PDB file of C-alpha atoms in Angstrom:
ATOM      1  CA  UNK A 186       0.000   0.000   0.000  1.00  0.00           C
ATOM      2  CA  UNK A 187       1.199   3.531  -0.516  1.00  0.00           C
ATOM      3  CA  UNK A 188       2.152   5.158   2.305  1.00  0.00           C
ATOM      4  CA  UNK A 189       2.416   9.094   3.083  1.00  0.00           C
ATOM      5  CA  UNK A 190       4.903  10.957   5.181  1.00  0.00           C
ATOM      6  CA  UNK A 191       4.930  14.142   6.005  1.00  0.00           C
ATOM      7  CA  UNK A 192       6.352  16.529   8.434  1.00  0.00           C
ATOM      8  CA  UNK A 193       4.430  16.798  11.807  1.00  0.00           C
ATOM      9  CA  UNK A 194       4.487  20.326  12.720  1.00  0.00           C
ATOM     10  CA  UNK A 195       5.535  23.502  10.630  1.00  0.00           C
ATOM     11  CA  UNK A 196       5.493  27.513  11.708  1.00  0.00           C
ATOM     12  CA  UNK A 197       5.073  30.142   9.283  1.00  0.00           C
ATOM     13  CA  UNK A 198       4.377  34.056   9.763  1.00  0.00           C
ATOM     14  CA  UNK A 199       1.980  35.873   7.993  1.00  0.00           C
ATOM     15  CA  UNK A 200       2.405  36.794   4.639  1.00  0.00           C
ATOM     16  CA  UNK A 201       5.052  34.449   3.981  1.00  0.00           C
ATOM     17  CA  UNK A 202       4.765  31.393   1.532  1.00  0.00           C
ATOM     18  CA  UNK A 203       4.368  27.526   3.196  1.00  0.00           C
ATOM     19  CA  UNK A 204       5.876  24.507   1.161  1.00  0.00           C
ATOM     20  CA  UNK A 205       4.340  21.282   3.028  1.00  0.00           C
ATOM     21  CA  UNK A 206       6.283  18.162   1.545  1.00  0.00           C
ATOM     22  CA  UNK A 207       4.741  15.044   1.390  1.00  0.00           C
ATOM     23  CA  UNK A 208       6.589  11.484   0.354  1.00  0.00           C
ATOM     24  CA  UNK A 209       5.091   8.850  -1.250  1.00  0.00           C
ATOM     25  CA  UNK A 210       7.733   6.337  -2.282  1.00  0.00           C
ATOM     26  CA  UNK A 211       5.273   3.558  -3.116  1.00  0.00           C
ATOM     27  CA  UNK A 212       2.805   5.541  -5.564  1.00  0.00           C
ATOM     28  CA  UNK A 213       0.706   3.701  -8.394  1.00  0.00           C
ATOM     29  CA  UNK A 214       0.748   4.539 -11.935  1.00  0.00           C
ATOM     30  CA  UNK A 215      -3.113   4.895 -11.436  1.00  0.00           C
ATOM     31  CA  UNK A 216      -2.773   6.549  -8.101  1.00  0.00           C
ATOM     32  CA  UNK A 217      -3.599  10.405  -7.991  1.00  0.00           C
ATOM     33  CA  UNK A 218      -2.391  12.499  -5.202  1.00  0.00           C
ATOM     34  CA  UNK A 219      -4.628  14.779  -2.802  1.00  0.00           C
ATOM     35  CA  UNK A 220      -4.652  17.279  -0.186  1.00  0.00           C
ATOM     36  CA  UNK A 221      -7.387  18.008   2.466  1.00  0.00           C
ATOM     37  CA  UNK A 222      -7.262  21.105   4.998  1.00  0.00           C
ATOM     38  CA  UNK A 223      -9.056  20.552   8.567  1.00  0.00           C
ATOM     39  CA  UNK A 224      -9.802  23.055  10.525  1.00  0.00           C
ATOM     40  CA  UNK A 225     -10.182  22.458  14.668  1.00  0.00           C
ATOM     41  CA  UNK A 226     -14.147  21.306  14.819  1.00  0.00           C
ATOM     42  CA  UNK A 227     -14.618  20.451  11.758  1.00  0.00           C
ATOM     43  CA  UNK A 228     -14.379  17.687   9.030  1.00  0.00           C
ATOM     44  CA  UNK A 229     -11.410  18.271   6.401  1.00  0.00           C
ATOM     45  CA  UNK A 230     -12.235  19.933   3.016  1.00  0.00           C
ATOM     46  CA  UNK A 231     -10.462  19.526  -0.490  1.00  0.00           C
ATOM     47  CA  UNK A 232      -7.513  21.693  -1.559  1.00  0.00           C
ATOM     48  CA  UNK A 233      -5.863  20.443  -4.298  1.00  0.00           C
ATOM     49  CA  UNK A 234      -5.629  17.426  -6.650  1.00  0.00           C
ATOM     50  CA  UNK A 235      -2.866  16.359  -8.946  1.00  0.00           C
ATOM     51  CA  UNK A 236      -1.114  13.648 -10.897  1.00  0.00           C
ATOM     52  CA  UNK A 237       1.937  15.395 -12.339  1.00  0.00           C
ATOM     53  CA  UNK A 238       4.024  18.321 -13.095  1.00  0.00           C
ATOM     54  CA  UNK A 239       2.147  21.700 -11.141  1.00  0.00           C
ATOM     55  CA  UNK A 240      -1.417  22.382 -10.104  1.00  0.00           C
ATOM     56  CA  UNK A 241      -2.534  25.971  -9.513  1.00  0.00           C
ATOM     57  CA  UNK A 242      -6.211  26.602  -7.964  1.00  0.00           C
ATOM     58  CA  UNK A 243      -7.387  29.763  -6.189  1.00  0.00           C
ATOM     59  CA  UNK A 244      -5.990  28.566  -3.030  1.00  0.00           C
ATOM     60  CA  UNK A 245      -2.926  26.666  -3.401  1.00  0.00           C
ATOM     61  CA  UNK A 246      -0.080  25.027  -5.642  1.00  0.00           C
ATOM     62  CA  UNK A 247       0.715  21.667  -5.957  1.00  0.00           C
ATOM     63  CA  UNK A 248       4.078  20.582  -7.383  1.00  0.00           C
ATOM     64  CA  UNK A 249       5.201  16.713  -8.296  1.00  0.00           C
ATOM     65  CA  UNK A 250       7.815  15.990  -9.670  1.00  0.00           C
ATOM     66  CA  UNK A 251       8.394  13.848 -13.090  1.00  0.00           C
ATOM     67  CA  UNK A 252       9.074  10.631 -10.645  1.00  0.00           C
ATOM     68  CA  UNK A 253       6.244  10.993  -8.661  1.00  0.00           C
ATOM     69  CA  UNK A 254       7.417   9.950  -5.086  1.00  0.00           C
ATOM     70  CA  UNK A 255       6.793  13.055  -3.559  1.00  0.00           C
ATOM     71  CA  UNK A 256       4.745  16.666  -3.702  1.00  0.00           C
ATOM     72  CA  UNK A 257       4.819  19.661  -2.056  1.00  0.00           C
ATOM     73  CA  UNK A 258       1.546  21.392  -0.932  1.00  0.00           C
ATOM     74  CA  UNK A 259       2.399  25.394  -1.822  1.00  0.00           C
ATOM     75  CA  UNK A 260       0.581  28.089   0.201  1.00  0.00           C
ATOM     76  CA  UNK A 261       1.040  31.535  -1.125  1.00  0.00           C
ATOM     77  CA  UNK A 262       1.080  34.760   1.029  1.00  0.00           C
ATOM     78  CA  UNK A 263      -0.567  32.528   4.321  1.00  0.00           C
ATOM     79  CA  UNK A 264      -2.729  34.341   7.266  1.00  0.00           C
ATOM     80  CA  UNK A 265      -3.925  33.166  10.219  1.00  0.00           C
ATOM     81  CA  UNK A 266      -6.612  31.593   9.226  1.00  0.00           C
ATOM     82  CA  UNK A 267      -4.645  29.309   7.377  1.00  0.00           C
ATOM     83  CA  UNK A 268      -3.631  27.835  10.397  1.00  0.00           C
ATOM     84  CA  UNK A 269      -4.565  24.193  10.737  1.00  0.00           C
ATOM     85  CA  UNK A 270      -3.918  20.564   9.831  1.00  0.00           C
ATOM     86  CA  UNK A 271      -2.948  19.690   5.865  1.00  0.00           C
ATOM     87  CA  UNK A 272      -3.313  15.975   5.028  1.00  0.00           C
ATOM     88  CA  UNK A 273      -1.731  14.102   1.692  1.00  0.00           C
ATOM     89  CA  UNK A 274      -3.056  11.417   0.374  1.00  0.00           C
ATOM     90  CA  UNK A 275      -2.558   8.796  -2.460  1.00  0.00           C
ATOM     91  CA  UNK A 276      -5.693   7.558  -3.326  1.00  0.00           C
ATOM     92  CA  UNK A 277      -5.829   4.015  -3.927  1.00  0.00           C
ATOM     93  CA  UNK A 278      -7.847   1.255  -2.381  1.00  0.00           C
ATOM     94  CA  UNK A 279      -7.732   2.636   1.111  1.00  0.00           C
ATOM     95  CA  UNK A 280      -8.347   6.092   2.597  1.00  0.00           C
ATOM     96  CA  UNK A 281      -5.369   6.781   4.790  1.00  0.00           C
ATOM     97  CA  UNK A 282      -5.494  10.391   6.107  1.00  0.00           C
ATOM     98  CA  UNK A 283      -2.373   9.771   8.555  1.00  0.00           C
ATOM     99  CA  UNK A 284      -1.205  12.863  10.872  1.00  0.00           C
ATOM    100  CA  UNK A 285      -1.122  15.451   8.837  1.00  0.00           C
ATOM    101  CA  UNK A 286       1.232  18.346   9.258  1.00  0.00           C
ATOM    102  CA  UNK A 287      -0.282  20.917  11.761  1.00  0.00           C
ATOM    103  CA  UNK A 288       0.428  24.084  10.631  1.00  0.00           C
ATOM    104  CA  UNK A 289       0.511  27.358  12.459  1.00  0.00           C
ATOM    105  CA  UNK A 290       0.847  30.660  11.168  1.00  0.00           C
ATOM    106  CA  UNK A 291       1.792  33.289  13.475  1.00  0.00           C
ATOM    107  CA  UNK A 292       1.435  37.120  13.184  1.00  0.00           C
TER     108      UNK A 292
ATOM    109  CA  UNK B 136     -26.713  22.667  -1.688  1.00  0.00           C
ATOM    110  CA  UNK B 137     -26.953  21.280   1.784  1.00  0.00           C
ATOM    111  CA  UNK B 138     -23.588  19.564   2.742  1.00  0.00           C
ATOM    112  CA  UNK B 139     -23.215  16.315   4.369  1.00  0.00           C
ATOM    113  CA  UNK B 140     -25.210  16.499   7.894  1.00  0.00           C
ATOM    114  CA  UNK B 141     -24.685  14.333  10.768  1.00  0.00           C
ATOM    115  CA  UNK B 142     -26.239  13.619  14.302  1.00  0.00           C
ATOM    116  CA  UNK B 143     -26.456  14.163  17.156  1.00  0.00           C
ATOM    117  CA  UNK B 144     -23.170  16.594  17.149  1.00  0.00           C
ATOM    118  CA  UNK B 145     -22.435  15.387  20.765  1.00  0.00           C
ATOM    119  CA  UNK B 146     -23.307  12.231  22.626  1.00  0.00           C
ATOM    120  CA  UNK B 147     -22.314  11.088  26.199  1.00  0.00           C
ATOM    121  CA  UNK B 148     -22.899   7.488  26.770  1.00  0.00           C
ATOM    122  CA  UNK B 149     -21.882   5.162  29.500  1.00  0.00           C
ATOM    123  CA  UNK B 150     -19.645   2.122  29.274  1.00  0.00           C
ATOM    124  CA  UNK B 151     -21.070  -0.973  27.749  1.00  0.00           C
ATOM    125  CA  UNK B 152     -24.185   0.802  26.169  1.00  0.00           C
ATOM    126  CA  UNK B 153     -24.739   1.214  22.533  1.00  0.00           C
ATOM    127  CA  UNK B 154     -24.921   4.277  20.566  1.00  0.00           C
ATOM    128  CA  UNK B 155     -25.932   4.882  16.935  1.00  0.00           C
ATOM    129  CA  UNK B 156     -24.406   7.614  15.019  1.00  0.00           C
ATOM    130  CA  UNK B 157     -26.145   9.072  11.997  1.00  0.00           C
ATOM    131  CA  UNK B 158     -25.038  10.280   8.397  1.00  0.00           C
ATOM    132  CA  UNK B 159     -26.814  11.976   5.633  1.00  0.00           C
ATOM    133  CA  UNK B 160     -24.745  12.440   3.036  1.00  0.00           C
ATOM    134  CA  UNK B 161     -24.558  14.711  -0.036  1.00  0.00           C
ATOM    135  CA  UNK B 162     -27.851  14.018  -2.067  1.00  0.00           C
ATOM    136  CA  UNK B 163     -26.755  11.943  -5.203  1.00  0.00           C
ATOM    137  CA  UNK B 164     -23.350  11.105  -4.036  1.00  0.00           C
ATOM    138  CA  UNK B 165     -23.090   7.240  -4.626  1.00  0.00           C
ATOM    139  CA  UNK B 166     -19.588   6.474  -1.880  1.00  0.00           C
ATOM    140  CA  UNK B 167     -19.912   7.274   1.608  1.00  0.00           C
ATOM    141  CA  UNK B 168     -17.104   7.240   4.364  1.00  0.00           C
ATOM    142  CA  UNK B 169     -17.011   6.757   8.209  1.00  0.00           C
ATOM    143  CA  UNK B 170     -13.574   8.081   9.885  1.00  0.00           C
ATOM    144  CA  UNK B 171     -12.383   8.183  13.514  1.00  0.00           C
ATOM    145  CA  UNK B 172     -10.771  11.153  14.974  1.00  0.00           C
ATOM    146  CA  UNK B 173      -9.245  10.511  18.102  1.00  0.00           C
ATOM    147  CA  UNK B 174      -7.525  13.810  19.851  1.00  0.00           C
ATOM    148  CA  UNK B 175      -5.272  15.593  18.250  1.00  0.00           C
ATOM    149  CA  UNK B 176      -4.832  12.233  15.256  1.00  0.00           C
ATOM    150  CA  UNK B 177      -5.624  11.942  11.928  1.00  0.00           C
ATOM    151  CA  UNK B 178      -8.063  10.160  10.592  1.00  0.00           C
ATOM    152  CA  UNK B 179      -8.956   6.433  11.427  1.00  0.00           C
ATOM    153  CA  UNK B 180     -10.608   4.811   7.995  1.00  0.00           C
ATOM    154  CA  UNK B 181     -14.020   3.369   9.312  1.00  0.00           C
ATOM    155  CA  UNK B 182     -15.790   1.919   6.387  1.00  0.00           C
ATOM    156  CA  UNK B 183     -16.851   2.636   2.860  1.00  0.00           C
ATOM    157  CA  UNK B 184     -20.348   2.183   0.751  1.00  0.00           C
ATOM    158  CA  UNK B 185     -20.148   2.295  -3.137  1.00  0.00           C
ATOM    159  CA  UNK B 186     -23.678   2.109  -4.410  1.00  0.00           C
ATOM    160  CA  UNK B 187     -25.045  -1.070  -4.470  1.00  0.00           C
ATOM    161  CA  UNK B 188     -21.367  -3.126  -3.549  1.00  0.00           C
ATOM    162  CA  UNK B 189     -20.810  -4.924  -0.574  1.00  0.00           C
ATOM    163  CA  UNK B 190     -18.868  -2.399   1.780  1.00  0.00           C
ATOM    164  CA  UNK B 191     -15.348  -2.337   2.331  1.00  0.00           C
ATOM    165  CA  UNK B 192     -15.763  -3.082   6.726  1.00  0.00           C
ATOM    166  CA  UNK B 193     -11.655  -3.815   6.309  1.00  0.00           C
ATOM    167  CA  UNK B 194     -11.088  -0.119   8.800  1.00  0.00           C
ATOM    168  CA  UNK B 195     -13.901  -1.753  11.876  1.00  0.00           C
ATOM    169  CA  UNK B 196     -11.869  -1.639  14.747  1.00  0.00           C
ATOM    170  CA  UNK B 197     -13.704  -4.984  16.426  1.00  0.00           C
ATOM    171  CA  UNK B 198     -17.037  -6.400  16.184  1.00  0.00           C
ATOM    172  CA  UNK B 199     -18.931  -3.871  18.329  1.00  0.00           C
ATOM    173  CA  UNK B 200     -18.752  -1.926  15.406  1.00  0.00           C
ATOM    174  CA  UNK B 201     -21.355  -1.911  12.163  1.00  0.00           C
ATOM    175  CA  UNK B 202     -22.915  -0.111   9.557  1.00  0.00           C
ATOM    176  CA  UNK B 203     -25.495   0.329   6.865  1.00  0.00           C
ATOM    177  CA  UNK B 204     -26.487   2.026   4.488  1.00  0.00           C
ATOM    178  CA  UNK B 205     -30.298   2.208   4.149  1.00  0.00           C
ATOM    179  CA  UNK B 206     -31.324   2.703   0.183  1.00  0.00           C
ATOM    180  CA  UNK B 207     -28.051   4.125  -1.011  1.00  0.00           C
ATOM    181  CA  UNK B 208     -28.391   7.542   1.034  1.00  0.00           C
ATOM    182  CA  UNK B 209     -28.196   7.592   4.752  1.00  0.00           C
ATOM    183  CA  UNK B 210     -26.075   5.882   7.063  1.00  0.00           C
ATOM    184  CA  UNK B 211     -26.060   4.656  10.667  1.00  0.00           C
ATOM    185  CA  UNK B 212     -22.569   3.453  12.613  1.00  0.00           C
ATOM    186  CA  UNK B 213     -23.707   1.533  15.285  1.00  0.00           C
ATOM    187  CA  UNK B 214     -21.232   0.847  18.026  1.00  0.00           C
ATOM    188  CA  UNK B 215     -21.947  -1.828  20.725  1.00  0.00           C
ATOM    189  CA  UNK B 216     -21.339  -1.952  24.341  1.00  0.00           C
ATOM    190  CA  UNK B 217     -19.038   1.138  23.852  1.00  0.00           C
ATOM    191  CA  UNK B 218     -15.706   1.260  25.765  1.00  0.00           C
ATOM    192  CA  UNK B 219     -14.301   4.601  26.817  1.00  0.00           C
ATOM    193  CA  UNK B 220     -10.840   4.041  24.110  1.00  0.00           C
ATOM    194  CA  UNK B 221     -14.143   4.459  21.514  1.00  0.00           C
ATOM    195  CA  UNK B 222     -14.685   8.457  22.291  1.00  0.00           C
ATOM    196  CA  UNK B 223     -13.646  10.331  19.446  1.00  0.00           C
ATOM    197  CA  UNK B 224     -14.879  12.191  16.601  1.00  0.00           C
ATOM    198  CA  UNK B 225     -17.217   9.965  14.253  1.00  0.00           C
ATOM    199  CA  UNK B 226     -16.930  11.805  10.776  1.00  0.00           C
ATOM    200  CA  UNK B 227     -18.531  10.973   7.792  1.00  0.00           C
ATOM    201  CA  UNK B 228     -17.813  11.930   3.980  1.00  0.00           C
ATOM    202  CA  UNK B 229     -19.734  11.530   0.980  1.00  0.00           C
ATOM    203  CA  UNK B 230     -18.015  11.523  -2.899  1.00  0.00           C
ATOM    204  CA  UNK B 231     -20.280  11.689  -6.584  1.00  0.00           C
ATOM    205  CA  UNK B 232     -17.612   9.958  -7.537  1.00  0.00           C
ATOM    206  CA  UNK B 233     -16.380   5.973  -6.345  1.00  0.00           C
ATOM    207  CA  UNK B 234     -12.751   6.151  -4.712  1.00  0.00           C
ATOM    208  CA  UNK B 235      -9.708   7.042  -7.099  1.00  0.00           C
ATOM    209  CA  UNK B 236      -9.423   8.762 -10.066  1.00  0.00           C
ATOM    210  CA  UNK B 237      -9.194  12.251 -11.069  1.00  0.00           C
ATOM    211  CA  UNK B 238     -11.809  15.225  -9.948  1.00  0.00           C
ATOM    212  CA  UNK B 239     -12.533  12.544  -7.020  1.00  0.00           C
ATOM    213  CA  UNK B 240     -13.567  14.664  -3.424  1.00  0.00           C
ATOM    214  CA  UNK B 241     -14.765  13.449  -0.385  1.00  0.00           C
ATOM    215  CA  UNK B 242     -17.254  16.064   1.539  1.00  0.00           C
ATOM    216  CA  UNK B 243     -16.907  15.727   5.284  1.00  0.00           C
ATOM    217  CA  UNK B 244     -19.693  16.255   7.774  1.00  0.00           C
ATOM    218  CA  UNK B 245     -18.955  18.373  10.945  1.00  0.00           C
ATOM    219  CA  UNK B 246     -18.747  14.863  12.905  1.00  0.00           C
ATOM    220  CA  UNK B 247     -20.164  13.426  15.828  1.00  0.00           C
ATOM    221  CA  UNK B 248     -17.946  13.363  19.107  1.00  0.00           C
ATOM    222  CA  UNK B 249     -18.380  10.631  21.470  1.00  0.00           C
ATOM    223  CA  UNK B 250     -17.810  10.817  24.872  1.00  0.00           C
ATOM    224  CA  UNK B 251     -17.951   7.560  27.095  1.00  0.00           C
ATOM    225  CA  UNK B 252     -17.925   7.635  30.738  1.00  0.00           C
TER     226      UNK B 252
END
């Protein structure tokens, strides 16, 4: 099964930009990689999907590179409110949200 | 649209009694999800309804723990004589779309937390 890793715990300041890093060593050819923000008290919500080379949307960036084992999660210009918990996944057979990385953006 | 609703939000039970936790998903969304949240973790895969396909149970903790899915929309968890290591968050996501596979999203309810005593 694919398998996710990412970084616990980052800190960020306002206005600066967050690359979250996520490895996935074991990815499919089939598998496509996604990212879910949670927010404390409440369910996660859909950021980003990719399956190669950059993905831009009105909130983030996604970046994977040509061999696929990893991706990086871009937030431009963060604010507070970005503060919370980002999850990759590889979707396969099996949800597997792991940890996450909790991240907290201070003033 | 309405979002994926879920009830009660809170429930306090006591120690070996059984509680049933609710799901409506999305309407029209054939795959729906059950997660646990325990403190401060990630996400515990539950179990997972496609349509009209057995369910994938392979995330059930033990035996106290079931679900169904009544006429491909709403859901009950049903966990038996509950144990306090079962409090968590209970959340529940519904996808158009079956599992994999490009524009696939899952659309998480606000959860249920469970407190045993």
């Amino acid at each position: 099964l694919a398998k996710t890793t990412q970084p616990i715990s980052m800190d960020s300041y306002e206005g600066q930009e967050v690359n979250i890093t996520c490895s996935h060593n074991n990815i499919a050819t089939n598998d496509y990689i996604t990212w879910y923000q949670q927010f404390p008290s409440q369910g996660p919500r859909f950021i980003i999907q990719g399956y190669k080379t950059k993905v831009t949307n009105e909130v983030a960036s996604l970046f994977i590179p040509a061999d696929r084992k990893s991706s990086t999660l871009s937030l431009p210009r963060v604010s507070l409110s970005d503060t919370a918990v980002y999850y990759c996944l590889v979707v396969e057979n099996d949800m597997r949200f792991g940890a996450g990385t909790r991240l907290t953006v201070k003033p | 649209g309405a979002g994926v609703s879920q009830s009660p939000s809170n429930k306090v039970t006591e120690k070996g009694k059984d509680v049933e936790l609710r799901c409506d998903p999305i309407s029209g969304h054939t795959a729906l999800y059950w997660y646990r949240q325990s403190l401060g973790q990630g996400l515990e895969f539950l179990i997972y309804f496609q349509g009209n396909s057995a369910p994938d149970k392979s995330g059930l903790p033990s035996d106290r723990f079931s679900a169904e899915r009544t006429g491909g929309s709403v859901s009950t968890l049903t966990i038996q004589r509950t144990q306090q290591e079962d409090s968590a968050v209970y959340l529940c996501a519904s996808s158009l779309t079956p599992r994999g596979g490009p524009s696939y999203e899952q659309y998480f309810g606000p959860g249920t937390r469970l407190t045993v005593t």
